[in-house]
Coordinates of C-alpha atoms and ligand atoms in Angstrom, one line a residue:
M1 CA 2.7 -12.6 15.5
E2 CA 4.4 -10.2 13.0
N3 CA 4.7 -6.3 13.8
A4 CA 1.5 -5.5 12.0
D5 CA -0.5 -7.9 14.6
I6 CA 1.0 -6.3 17.5
A7 CA 0.2 -3.1 16.2
K8 CA -3.3 -3.8 15.5
I9 CA -3.5 -5.1 19.1
F10 CA -2.4 -1.6 20.6
E11 CA -4.7 0.2 18.1
E12 CA -7.5 -1.6 19.3
I13 CA -6.4 -1.1 23.1
A14 CA -6.6 2.6 21.9
D15 CA -10.0 2.6 20.9
L16 CA -11.5 0.5 23.3
L17 CA -9.8 3.1 26.1
E18 CA -11.4 5.7 24.4
I19 CA -14.9 4.6 23.5
K20 CA -14.8 3.7 27.6
N21 CA -13.1 8.2 27.9
D22 CA -10.1 6.6 29.9
N23 CA -6.8 8.6 30.1
P24 CA -6.2 10.7 26.8
F25 CA -2.4 10.4 27.4
R26 CA -2.8 6.4 28.3
V27 CA -4.8 6.3 24.7
R28 CA -2.1 8.5 23.0
S29 CA 0.4 6.1 24.4
Y30 CA -1.1 3.0 22.9
R31 CA -1.8 4.9 19.7
N32 CA 2.0 5.8 19.5
A33 CA 3.0 2.3 20.4
A34 CA 1.0 0.8 17.5
L35 CA 2.6 3.9 14.9
I36 CA 6.0 2.4 16.1
I37 CA 6.1 -1.0 16.2
G38 CA 3.7 -1.1 12.7
G39 CA 6.6 0.9 11.3
F40 CA 9.6 -0.4 13.0
P41 CA 12.0 -2.1 10.6
E42 CA 13.0 -5.6 12.4
S43 CA 10.4 -7.7 13.8
M44 CA 9.8 -7.7 17.6
R45 CA 9.6 -11.2 17.6
S46 CA 13.2 -11.5 16.6
I47 CA 13.9 -8.7 19.4
V48 CA 12.2 -10.2 22.2
E49 CA 14.1 -13.6 21.2
R50 CA 17.6 -12.1 21.3
D51 CA 17.0 -9.9 24.2
E52 CA 13.9 -8.6 25.6
K53 CA 16.2 -5.5 26.9
E54 CA 16.8 -4.5 23.5
L55 CA 13.1 -3.1 23.4
E56 CA 14.2 -0.1 25.8
N57 CA 16.3 1.1 23.1
I58 CA 13.0 1.8 21.3
K59 CA 12.4 5.6 21.4
G60 CA 8.7 6.4 22.6
I61 CA 7.7 3.2 23.8
G62 CA 7.2 3.2 28.0
K63 CA 7.7 0.3 30.2
S64 CA 3.8 -1.2 30.4
I65 CA 4.3 -1.6 26.5
H66 CA 7.2 -3.5 26.7
E67 CA 6.0 -6.2 28.9
K68 CA 2.9 -6.2 26.6
I69 CA 5.2 -6.8 23.6
V70 CA 6.5 -9.7 25.4
E71 CA 3.6 -11.0 26.0
I72 CA 1.8 -11.1 22.7
V73 CA 5.2 -12.6 21.1
K74 CA 5.3 -15.2 24.0
T75 CA 1.6 -16.1 24.3
G76 CA 0.1 -14.9 21.2
K77 CA -2.1 -12.5 23.2
C78 CA -2.5 -9.7 25.9
Q79 CA -4.5 -10.2 28.7
F80 CA -5.3 -6.3 28.9
H81 CA -6.8 -6.9 25.7
D82 CA -9.0 -9.3 25.9
E83 CA -10.3 -8.0 29.2
L84 CA -10.9 -4.7 27.4
L85 CA -13.1 -6.9 24.6
K86 CA -14.8 -8.5 27.3
E87 CA -16.1 -5.5 28.8
L88 CA -17.8 -4.1 26.2
P89 CA -19.8 -5.2 22.9
P90 CA -17.7 -7.1 20.3
G91 CA -19.6 -5.2 17.4
L92 CA -18.5 -1.6 18.9
L93 CA -14.8 -2.0 17.0
E94 CA -16.6 -2.9 13.9
L95 CA -18.1 0.3 14.0
L96 CA -14.9 2.1 13.8
E97 CA -14.3 0.5 10.5
V98 CA -17.1 2.8 9.0
S99 CA -15.3 6.1 7.7
G100 CA -16.0 9.0 9.8
I101 CA -16.8 7.0 12.8
G102 CA -14.3 7.6 15.2
P103 CA -14.2 6.5 19.3
K104 CA -16.0 9.5 20.5
K105 CA -18.9 9.1 18.3
V106 CA -18.7 5.2 18.9
Q107 CA -19.5 6.2 22.4
L108 CA -22.0 8.6 21.6
L109 CA -24.1 6.2 19.7
Y110 CA -24.0 3.5 22.1
E111 CA -24.5 5.2 25.4
K112 CA -27.5 7.6 23.5
L113 CA -29.0 5.1 21.1
G114 CA -27.6 1.5 22.1
I115 CA -25.9 0.9 19.0
Q116 CA -23.4 -2.1 18.8
S117 CA -22.8 -3.1 15.6
V118 CA -22.7 -2.0 11.7
D119 CA -26.4 -3.4 10.6
E120 CA -28.0 -1.8 14.0
L121 CA -26.1 1.9 12.9
E122 CA -27.4 1.5 9.3
N123 CA -30.7 1.0 10.5
A124 CA -30.9 4.1 12.9
A125 CA -29.4 6.2 9.7
K126 CA -32.0 5.0 7.5
K127 CA -35.2 5.4 10.3
G128 CA -33.6 9.0 11.0
K129 CA -32.6 8.8 14.3
L130 CA -29.1 9.5 14.4
R131 CA -30.1 13.7 13.4
D132 CA -31.0 14.4 16.7
L133 CA -27.8 13.5 18.2
P134 CA -25.3 16.4 19.1
H135 CA -23.1 17.3 16.1
M136 CA -25.2 15.3 13.8
G137 CA -28.0 16.1 11.1
E138 CA -29.7 14.8 8.2
K139 CA -26.6 15.0 6.4
T140 CA -24.6 12.8 8.4
E141 CA -27.0 10.3 8.2
E142 CA -26.3 10.5 4.5
K143 CA -22.8 9.9 5.0
I144 CA -23.0 7.6 7.4
L145 CA -25.1 5.5 4.9
K146 CA -22.5 6.0 2.3
A147 CA -19.7 5.1 4.4
I148 CA -21.6 1.8 5.3
Q149 CA -21.7 0.7 1.5
E150 CA -18.3 1.5 1.0
L151 CA -17.3 -0.6 4.1
K152 CA -19.2 -3.4 2.9
S153 CA -17.8 -3.4 -0.7
R154 CA -14.1 -3.5 1.1
K155 CA -14.9 -6.0 3.5
G156 CA -12.7 -9.3 3.1
R157 CA -10.3 -7.7 0.8
F158 CA -6.4 -7.4 2.1
R159 CA -4.3 -4.8 1.2
L160 CA -1.2 -6.0 -1.4
S161 CA 1.5 -5.7 1.1
L162 CA -0.2 -7.8 3.7
A163 CA -1.7 -10.1 1.1
L164 CA 2.2 -10.6 0.1
A165 CA 3.4 -10.6 3.7
Y166 CA 1.2 -13.6 4.4
A167 CA 1.6 -15.2 1.1
E168 CA 5.4 -15.1 0.5
P169 CA 6.5 -17.1 3.7
L170 CA 3.8 -19.4 2.3
V171 CA 5.5 -20.1 -1.0
A172 CA 8.7 -20.2 0.8
Y173 CA 7.6 -23.0 2.9
L174 CA 5.7 -25.2 0.0
K175 CA 9.3 -24.7 -2.3
K176 CA 10.9 -26.6 0.6
I177 CA 9.2 -30.0 0.4
P178 CA 10.8 -32.4 -1.1
G179 CA 9.7 -33.1 -4.8
V180 CA 8.6 -29.8 -5.4
I181 CA 9.5 -28.1 -8.6
Q182 CA 7.6 -25.0 -9.3
V183 CA 5.6 -22.8 -6.9
E184 CA 3.6 -19.5 -8.1
P185 CA 0.9 -17.5 -7.2
A186 CA -1.3 -16.5 -9.5
G187 CA -4.4 -14.3 -9.3
S188 CA -4.6 -10.8 -8.4
L189 CA -1.6 -10.9 -6.3
R190 CA 0.4 -11.6 -9.1
R191 CA -1.4 -9.1 -11.1
W192 CA -0.2 -6.8 -8.1
K193 CA -3.7 -5.1 -7.6
D194 CA -4.2 -2.8 -4.6
T195 CA -6.1 -5.3 -2.4
I196 CA -6.2 -9.0 -2.8
G197 CA -9.8 -11.1 -2.2
D198 CA -8.0 -14.6 -1.7
V199 CA -4.6 -16.3 -2.8
D200 CA -3.9 -18.9 -5.9
I201 CA -1.0 -20.9 -5.0
L202 CA 0.2 -23.1 -8.2
V203 CA 2.1 -26.1 -7.5
T204 CA 3.8 -28.8 -9.9
C205 CA 6.0 -31.9 -8.1
K206 CA 7.0 -35.0 -8.4
K207 CA 4.7 -38.0 -8.5
D208 CA 4.0 -38.4 -4.5
A209 CA 5.4 -35.3 -3.4
P210 CA 3.3 -34.8 0.2
V211 CA 2.4 -31.0 -0.8
M212 CA -1.3 -31.2 0.3
D213 CA -0.2 -32.9 3.7
R214 CA 2.6 -30.2 4.6
F215 CA 0.2 -27.6 3.2
V216 CA -2.4 -28.7 5.7
K217 CA 0.0 -28.5 8.3
Y218 CA 1.4 -24.9 7.4
P219 CA 1.6 -23.3 11.3
D220 CA -0.2 -20.0 10.1
V221 CA -3.4 -22.1 9.1
K222 CA -6.4 -21.7 11.4
E223 CA -8.8 -23.7 9.6
I224 CA -8.9 -26.3 6.8
I225 CA -11.8 -25.6 4.3
A226 CA -11.1 -28.4 1.9
K227 CA -8.1 -30.8 1.4
G228 CA -7.7 -33.1 -1.9
D229 CA -5.1 -34.2 -4.1
T230 CA -5.2 -31.8 -6.5
K231 CA -6.7 -28.6 -5.1
S232 CA -6.7 -27.8 -1.1
T233 CA -8.4 -25.0 0.6
A234 CA -7.1 -23.2 4.0
I235 CA -8.1 -20.1 5.9
L236 CA -5.1 -18.4 7.4
K237 CA -4.6 -17.1 11.0
S238 CA -4.7 -13.5 9.5
G239 CA -8.2 -14.6 7.8
L240 CA -6.4 -14.8 4.4
Q241 CA -8.0 -17.7 2.1
V242 CA -5.5 -19.6 0.1
D243 CA -6.1 -22.0 -2.5
V244 CA -3.2 -24.3 -3.5
R245 CA -3.4 -26.4 -6.7
V246 CA -1.3 -29.1 -7.5
L247 CA -0.6 -29.3 -11.3
D248 CA 0.6 -31.5 -14.1
E249 CA 3.7 -29.8 -15.9
K250 CA 2.3 -30.0 -19.0
S251 CA -0.3 -28.1 -18.4
F252 CA 1.3 -25.0 -16.0
G253 CA 1.6 -22.7 -18.4
A254 CA -2.3 -22.7 -19.3
A255 CA -3.3 -23.1 -15.7
L256 CA -0.8 -19.9 -14.6
Q257 CA -2.6 -18.0 -17.2
Y258 CA -6.1 -19.1 -16.6
F259 CA -5.5 -18.6 -12.6
T260 CA -3.7 -15.1 -13.1
G261 CA -6.7 -13.5 -14.8
S262 CA -8.7 -11.2 -14.8
K263 CA -11.8 -12.8 -15.6
A264 CA -12.2 -9.9 -18.1
H265 CA -9.0 -10.3 -19.6
N266 CA -9.5 -14.3 -19.8
I267 CA -12.6 -13.8 -21.6
A268 CA -11.4 -11.6 -24.4
I269 CA -8.4 -14.2 -24.9
R270 CA -10.9 -17.1 -25.1
D271 CA -13.2 -15.2 -27.8
R272 CA -10.1 -14.8 -29.7
A273 CA -9.1 -18.1 -29.6
K274 CA -12.9 -19.3 -30.6
K275 CA -12.2 -17.0 -33.8
M276 CA -9.2 -18.9 -34.3
G277 CA -10.9 -22.4 -34.2
L278 CA -9.2 -23.1 -30.8
K279 CA -10.4 -23.8 -27.3
I280 CA -8.7 -22.5 -24.3
S281 CA -8.8 -23.7 -20.8
E282 CA -6.7 -24.1 -17.4
Y283 CA -5.7 -27.6 -19.2
G284 CA -4.3 -25.8 -22.4
V285 CA -5.0 -24.5 -26.0
F286 CA -6.7 -27.2 -28.1
E287 CA -8.0 -27.3 -31.9
E288 CA -11.5 -27.3 -31.7
K289 CA -12.1 -29.8 -34.5
T290 CA -9.6 -32.1 -33.7
G291 CA -9.0 -31.4 -29.7
K292 CA -5.0 -32.0 -30.6
K293 CA -3.3 -30.2 -28.0
V294 CA -1.0 -27.0 -29.0
A295 CA -0.2 -25.4 -26.4
G296 CA -0.3 -25.6 -22.2
E297 CA 3.1 -26.2 -20.4
N298 CA 4.1 -22.4 -20.5
E299 CA 2.7 -19.4 -20.8
E300 CA 4.1 -17.9 -23.6
D301 CA 3.3 -20.7 -25.7
V302 CA -0.3 -20.1 -25.1
Y303 CA -0.3 -16.7 -25.8
K304 CA 1.4 -17.3 -29.1
A305 CA -1.1 -20.0 -29.9
V306 CA -3.6 -17.0 -29.9
G307 CA -1.1 -15.0 -32.2
L308 CA -0.1 -12.9 -29.4
P309 CA 3.0 -11.8 -27.3
W310 CA 3.4 -12.6 -23.8
I311 CA 1.5 -10.1 -21.7
P312 CA 2.8 -8.9 -18.3
P313 CA 0.4 -9.7 -15.5
E314 CA 0.0 -6.5 -14.3
L315 CA -1.5 -5.2 -17.8
R316 CA -4.3 -8.3 -17.8
E317 CA -7.4 -6.4 -17.0
N318 CA -8.9 -6.1 -20.2
M319 CA -7.9 -2.4 -20.7
G320 CA -6.7 -2.2 -24.0
E321 CA -3.7 -4.6 -23.8
V322 CA -5.2 -7.3 -25.8
E323 CA -5.6 -5.2 -28.8
A324 CA -2.2 -3.3 -27.9
A325 CA -0.5 -6.6 -28.0
E326 CA -2.0 -7.8 -31.2
R327 CA -0.6 -4.3 -33.0
G328 CA 2.7 -5.0 -31.3
K329 CA 2.3 -2.2 -29.2
L330 CA 2.6 -3.3 -25.7
P331 CA 4.5 -0.7 -23.3
R332 CA 7.9 -1.8 -22.3
L333 CA 7.0 -1.8 -18.5
V334 CA 9.2 0.1 -16.1
E335 CA 11.3 -2.0 -13.7
I336 CA 12.8 -1.8 -10.0
N337 CA 16.4 -1.8 -11.7
D338 CA 15.4 1.5 -13.7
I339 CA 15.1 3.2 -10.3
K340 CA 18.2 5.7 -9.7
G341 CA 16.9 7.8 -6.4
D342 CA 14.1 8.2 -4.4
L343 CA 12.4 11.7 -4.2
H344 CA 9.8 11.4 -0.9
V345 CA 12.1 10.4 2.4
H346 CA 12.1 11.8 6.1
S347 CA 14.3 11.7 8.6
S348 CA 14.3 11.7 12.1
E349 CA 14.6 15.2 12.2
S350 CA 10.6 15.3 11.8
D351 CA 8.7 12.1 12.1
G352 CA 11.0 9.6 10.5
I353 CA 12.9 6.7 12.7
H354 CA 16.6 7.0 11.3
T355 CA 18.6 9.9 11.0
L356 CA 19.5 11.6 7.6
E357 CA 22.8 9.4 7.5
E358 CA 21.5 6.3 8.2
M359 CA 18.8 6.7 5.3
V360 CA 21.6 7.7 2.9
S361 CA 23.9 4.8 3.7
Y362 CA 20.9 2.3 2.7
A363 CA 20.4 4.4 -0.2
M364 CA 23.9 4.0 -1.3
Q365 CA 23.6 0.1 -0.2
K366 CA 20.7 -0.1 -2.8
K367 CA 23.2 1.8 -5.8
Y368 CA 20.8 4.8 -6.0
E369 CA 22.5 7.9 -7.0
Y370 CA 20.5 10.4 -5.0
I371 CA 17.5 10.4 -2.4
A372 CA 15.8 13.9 -1.4
I373 CA 15.6 14.2 2.3
T374 CA 11.6 15.9 2.4
E375 CA 10.4 16.7 6.0
H376 CA 7.1 17.9 6.6
S377 CA 6.7 21.5 7.2
K378 CA 5.4 23.0 10.5
A379 CA 1.4 22.4 9.6
V380 CA 2.1 19.2 10.6
G381 CA 2.4 19.3 14.2
V382 CA 2.4 15.7 14.9
A383 CA 5.2 15.2 12.8
H384 CA 7.3 17.7 14.5
G385 CA 7.4 19.4 11.1
L386 CA 10.2 22.0 10.2
D387 CA 9.5 26.0 10.3
D388 CA 11.7 28.2 7.9
E389 CA 14.1 28.2 10.5
R390 CA 15.0 24.9 11.1
A391 CA 14.9 24.1 6.9
L392 CA 17.1 26.6 6.7
K393 CA 19.4 24.4 9.3
Q394 CA 18.9 21.4 7.5
I395 CA 19.9 22.9 4.0
K396 CA 23.3 23.4 5.7
A397 CA 23.7 20.4 7.3
I398 CA 23.0 18.6 4.1
D399 CA 25.6 20.5 2.1
K400 CA 28.3 19.7 4.8
I401 CA 27.3 16.3 4.0
N402 CA 27.1 16.1 0.5
I403 CA 30.9 17.1 0.5
Q404 CA 31.9 14.3 1.7
L405 CA 29.7 11.6 -0.4
K406 CA 31.4 10.3 -3.6
G407 CA 28.9 9.2 -6.9
F408 CA 25.8 9.9 -4.6
K409 CA 23.9 13.3 -3.7
I410 CA 21.5 14.2 -0.8
L411 CA 18.9 16.7 -2.6
K412 CA 17.7 19.1 -0.2
G413 CA 13.4 19.1 -0.2
T414 CA 10.7 19.6 1.6
E415 CA 6.9 18.1 1.7
V416 CA 5.6 21.4 2.3
D417 CA 2.4 21.4 3.2
I418 CA -0.3 22.8 0.9
K419 CA -3.1 25.0 3.3
A420 CA -6.6 25.2 3.0
D421 CA -6.3 28.5 0.8
G422 CA -3.5 26.8 -1.4
S423 CA -1.2 28.9 -0.1
L424 CA 2.3 27.1 1.1
D425 CA 3.6 26.5 4.7
H426 CA 7.1 27.7 3.9
S427 CA 8.4 30.8 2.9
E428 CA 9.3 31.7 -1.1
E429 CA 12.9 32.3 0.0
V430 CA 13.6 28.8 1.6
L431 CA 11.6 27.3 -1.3
R432 CA 13.8 28.9 -3.6
Q433 CA 17.0 27.5 -2.1
L434 CA 15.4 23.8 -2.0
D435 CA 16.3 21.1 -4.9
V436 CA 13.0 20.0 -5.0
V437 CA 9.5 21.0 -3.6
V438 CA 7.2 18.4 -2.9
G439 CA 3.9 19.8 -2.0
A440 CA 1.5 17.6 0.0
I441 CA -2.2 17.9 1.7
H442 CA -2.7 16.5 4.8
S443 CA -5.6 18.2 6.6
K444 CA -8.9 19.7 5.8
F445 CA -10.0 17.2 3.7
N446 CA -13.7 18.1 4.2
M447 CA -14.0 20.2 0.9
T448 CA -16.1 20.3 -1.9
V449 CA -14.6 18.6 -5.1
D450 CA -14.4 22.2 -6.5
E451 CA -12.7 23.5 -3.5
M452 CA -10.2 21.2 -3.5
T453 CA -9.1 20.9 -7.0
D454 CA -8.6 24.8 -6.8
R455 CA -6.6 24.7 -3.6
I456 CA -4.6 22.0 -5.2
I457 CA -4.0 24.1 -8.7
K458 CA -3.6 27.2 -6.7
A459 CA -0.5 25.6 -5.3
M460 CA 0.8 24.4 -8.6
S461 CA 0.3 27.9 -10.2
T462 CA 2.8 29.2 -7.7
G463 CA 5.7 27.8 -9.9
L464 CA 7.6 26.8 -6.4
I465 CA 6.4 23.2 -6.6
N466 CA 7.8 20.3 -8.4
I467 CA 5.7 17.3 -7.5
I468 CA 2.4 16.6 -5.8
A469 CA 2.6 14.2 -3.0
H470 CA 0.0 11.4 -2.9
P471 CA -2.5 13.2 -4.9
T472 CA -5.8 11.9 -3.5
G473 CA -5.0 11.2 -0.3
R474 CA -6.8 7.8 -0.3
I475 CA -5.9 5.4 2.5
V476 CA -6.2 2.0 1.0
G477 CA -9.0 -0.1 2.6
V478 CA -9.5 2.9 5.3
R479 CA -10.2 6.3 3.8
E480 CA -11.4 6.9 0.2
P481 CA -9.7 9.8 -1.4
Y482 CA -10.7 13.5 -0.7
P483 CA -13.2 14.7 -3.2
V484 CA -10.8 16.1 -6.3
D485 CA -11.1 16.5 -10.2
M486 CA -8.0 14.5 -11.4
P487 CA -8.4 14.7 -14.8
K488 CA -8.2 18.5 -13.9
I489 CA -5.4 18.2 -11.8
I490 CA -3.6 16.3 -14.2
E491 CA -4.3 18.8 -17.1
A492 CA -3.1 21.6 -14.6
A493 CA -0.1 20.0 -13.7
K494 CA 0.5 19.6 -17.6
K495 CA 0.3 23.3 -17.7
Y496 CA 2.4 24.3 -14.7
G497 CA 5.2 21.9 -15.3
V498 CA 4.0 19.9 -12.3
M499 CA 4.6 16.3 -11.9
L500 CA 2.7 13.7 -9.7
E501 CA 4.1 11.3 -7.0
L502 CA 3.0 7.7 -6.8
N503 CA 3.6 7.0 -3.4
S504 CA 4.7 3.7 -2.9
Y505 CA 3.7 3.5 0.8
P506 CA 1.7 0.5 1.0
E507 CA -1.2 1.5 2.2
R508 CA -1.3 4.7 -0.4
L509 CA -0.5 3.6 -3.9
D510 CA -1.1 7.1 -4.6
L511 CA -1.8 7.8 -8.1
N512 CA -3.3 4.7 -8.2
D513 CA -3.3 2.8 -11.6
S514 CA -5.6 4.3 -13.8
H515 CA -4.3 8.0 -12.6
C516 CA -0.9 6.9 -13.8
R517 CA -2.5 6.1 -17.2
L518 CA -4.1 9.5 -17.5
A519 CA -1.0 11.3 -16.4
K520 CA 1.0 9.5 -19.5
E521 CA -2.1 9.9 -21.7
I522 CA -1.6 13.9 -20.8
G523 CA 2.2 13.7 -20.7
V524 CA 3.0 14.1 -17.1
M525 CA 6.0 12.5 -15.7
V526 CA 5.2 10.2 -12.4
A527 CA 7.7 10.2 -9.8
I528 CA 7.7 6.9 -8.1
S529 CA 8.7 7.9 -4.4
T530 CA 8.5 5.9 -1.1
D531 CA 7.7 8.2 1.5
S532 CA 10.0 6.4 3.7
H533 CA 10.0 7.0 7.5
N534 CA 12.4 4.4 8.2
R535 CA 15.1 3.2 5.9
L536 CA 13.4 -0.4 5.2
H537 CA 10.5 1.6 3.7
L538 CA 12.9 2.6 0.9
D539 CA 12.2 -1.0 -0.1
Y540 CA 8.7 -0.2 -0.7
I541 CA 9.5 1.1 -4.0
R542 CA 8.3 -2.5 -5.3
Y543 CA 4.8 -1.6 -4.6
G544 CA 5.2 1.4 -6.4
I545 CA 6.8 0.2 -9.7
H546 CA 4.0 -2.5 -9.9
T547 CA 1.3 -0.4 -9.3
A548 CA 3.0 1.8 -11.9
R549 CA 3.3 -0.9 -14.3
R550 CA -0.4 -1.7 -14.0
G551 CA -0.4 2.2 -15.2
W552 CA 1.2 1.5 -18.6
L553 CA 4.2 3.3 -17.0
E554 CA 7.4 2.9 -19.2
K555 CA 11.1 4.0 -18.3
D556 CA 10.4 7.3 -19.7
D557 CA 7.7 8.2 -18.0
V558 CA 9.1 8.4 -14.3
L559 CA 11.4 11.2 -13.1
N560 CA 13.9 9.0 -10.9
T561 CA 14.6 6.5 -13.7
R562 CA 16.8 9.4 -14.5
P563 CA 20.2 10.0 -13.6
L564 CA 20.9 12.8 -11.0
K565 CA 22.1 15.5 -13.6
E566 CA 19.1 15.0 -15.6
V567 CA 16.8 15.1 -12.5
L568 CA 18.2 18.2 -11.4
K569 CA 17.5 19.8 -14.8
I570 CA 14.1 18.9 -15.1
L571 CA 13.8 20.0 -11.2
K572 CA 15.1 23.6 -12.0
R573 CA 12.5 26.0 -11.3
E574 CA 12.3 29.1 -12.9
Ligands
LIG601 ZN1 2.8 13.1 3.0
LIG602 ZN1 5.8 12.2 3.4

């Protein structure tokens, strides 16, 4: 049971209670607990194993929730949760996955129309039965149908970070099996796509190594679909499907290339091989006429055989990488070690968990030169956002700490809300005193494309903003981007000298890969930031880096690869 699993149980309890019209305070306490546990840097399991009493030190979690955490860690279940599930039809929770449908609406749909599942909801919307319910109309029906389409297309896919959280321990487990030589995840995981369908793991080993016997005994396996000598498939408890393949060392490179994909990339490579009189498969590259094997043991040689340099997995989408490789024009992609600092960090002053000092000390451990503290502004009430007065106070506090720091600087910043009319949630006087102003949208998503685009452009045109945070507002697998014309935004960013953030928070990854590429083409610099709310979130940078790599970004395209002095120069506003 990882923190994410525990958080999910509490989230469901909150949803179920809300559907039942239970006490709103009780609902909120479970929702809060889910939020805190989901983002907590240490696993609940290890805390409970060490000393249950330590749970009392976690701010914002009451006694009855402590007990449930212990129960879940020890038994893998929560009785209260099970009882609630029995009380209500099982399909109701699924309804919540339809974007725009909250617990209140679920209750309404269930009570008035007896709707218990997504299929029933779809039917009712198609038949025009929803429009007579309070606060609903023909438009709502259309929206719901669209949201159901979206839900169906993303079903069965895992967020990248979640797939990694389940795959990485399995890879480590496989590596420990006696006789195992190499273990390498392939597929979309190796390409760092933002969502993952299933996981392919490739293994080479000595003869008779018990790879498959051990794999099917992996404690996290729920169901074995197939077990063979060279390929086995299992479903993990999380629902993630994993294929493990045992390969001959002599064809490992070809298999790695083949199973990494993407399909479109492999077709392009295969066509190219064909023109050269070669045949390419998961076993190797062969001369068509003689059947002679010319490559296969390692991936570099596979590409070399078709006259290309090795192509980084993140680029393998057949989006021009084969042509670029052919012309020797592959980008030199940004790397994690290029990063010198983080420009979007919260502390406990707003909705972060750790103090400013704790965030700084972890950033220094990471050998960063700087971080920007960017608290929310007052419009984000739930996040305890800062008004002008508190912002000024924090500026003074940071100045004081900075005097004591050697080789490291805290940049004074804000994540200022861009209000519905495009104005900013701090006074110009305060914004002028900051080193970096990150502007963001956290509310009023319900606008037309033109309205939303104008709102952001208006904020950029003030000359007060350096960076637009999470520019499309998407939450991977949960919420589509708000309607916004990104090419127009990027053009405007260029015009006003504003940069765009690639938010590395695993649920966001916003800008996405193709927006990064567009920003690069138009000439807008990208800041890869983590939006950390606790210190371990600073490590989320890796998700941002790989997304940037998928967007073809090089070191120079990224603001925070620059040393402090240069960054300050770039951030200077006229
Ligand atoms: Zn934000
Ligand atoms: Zn933030």
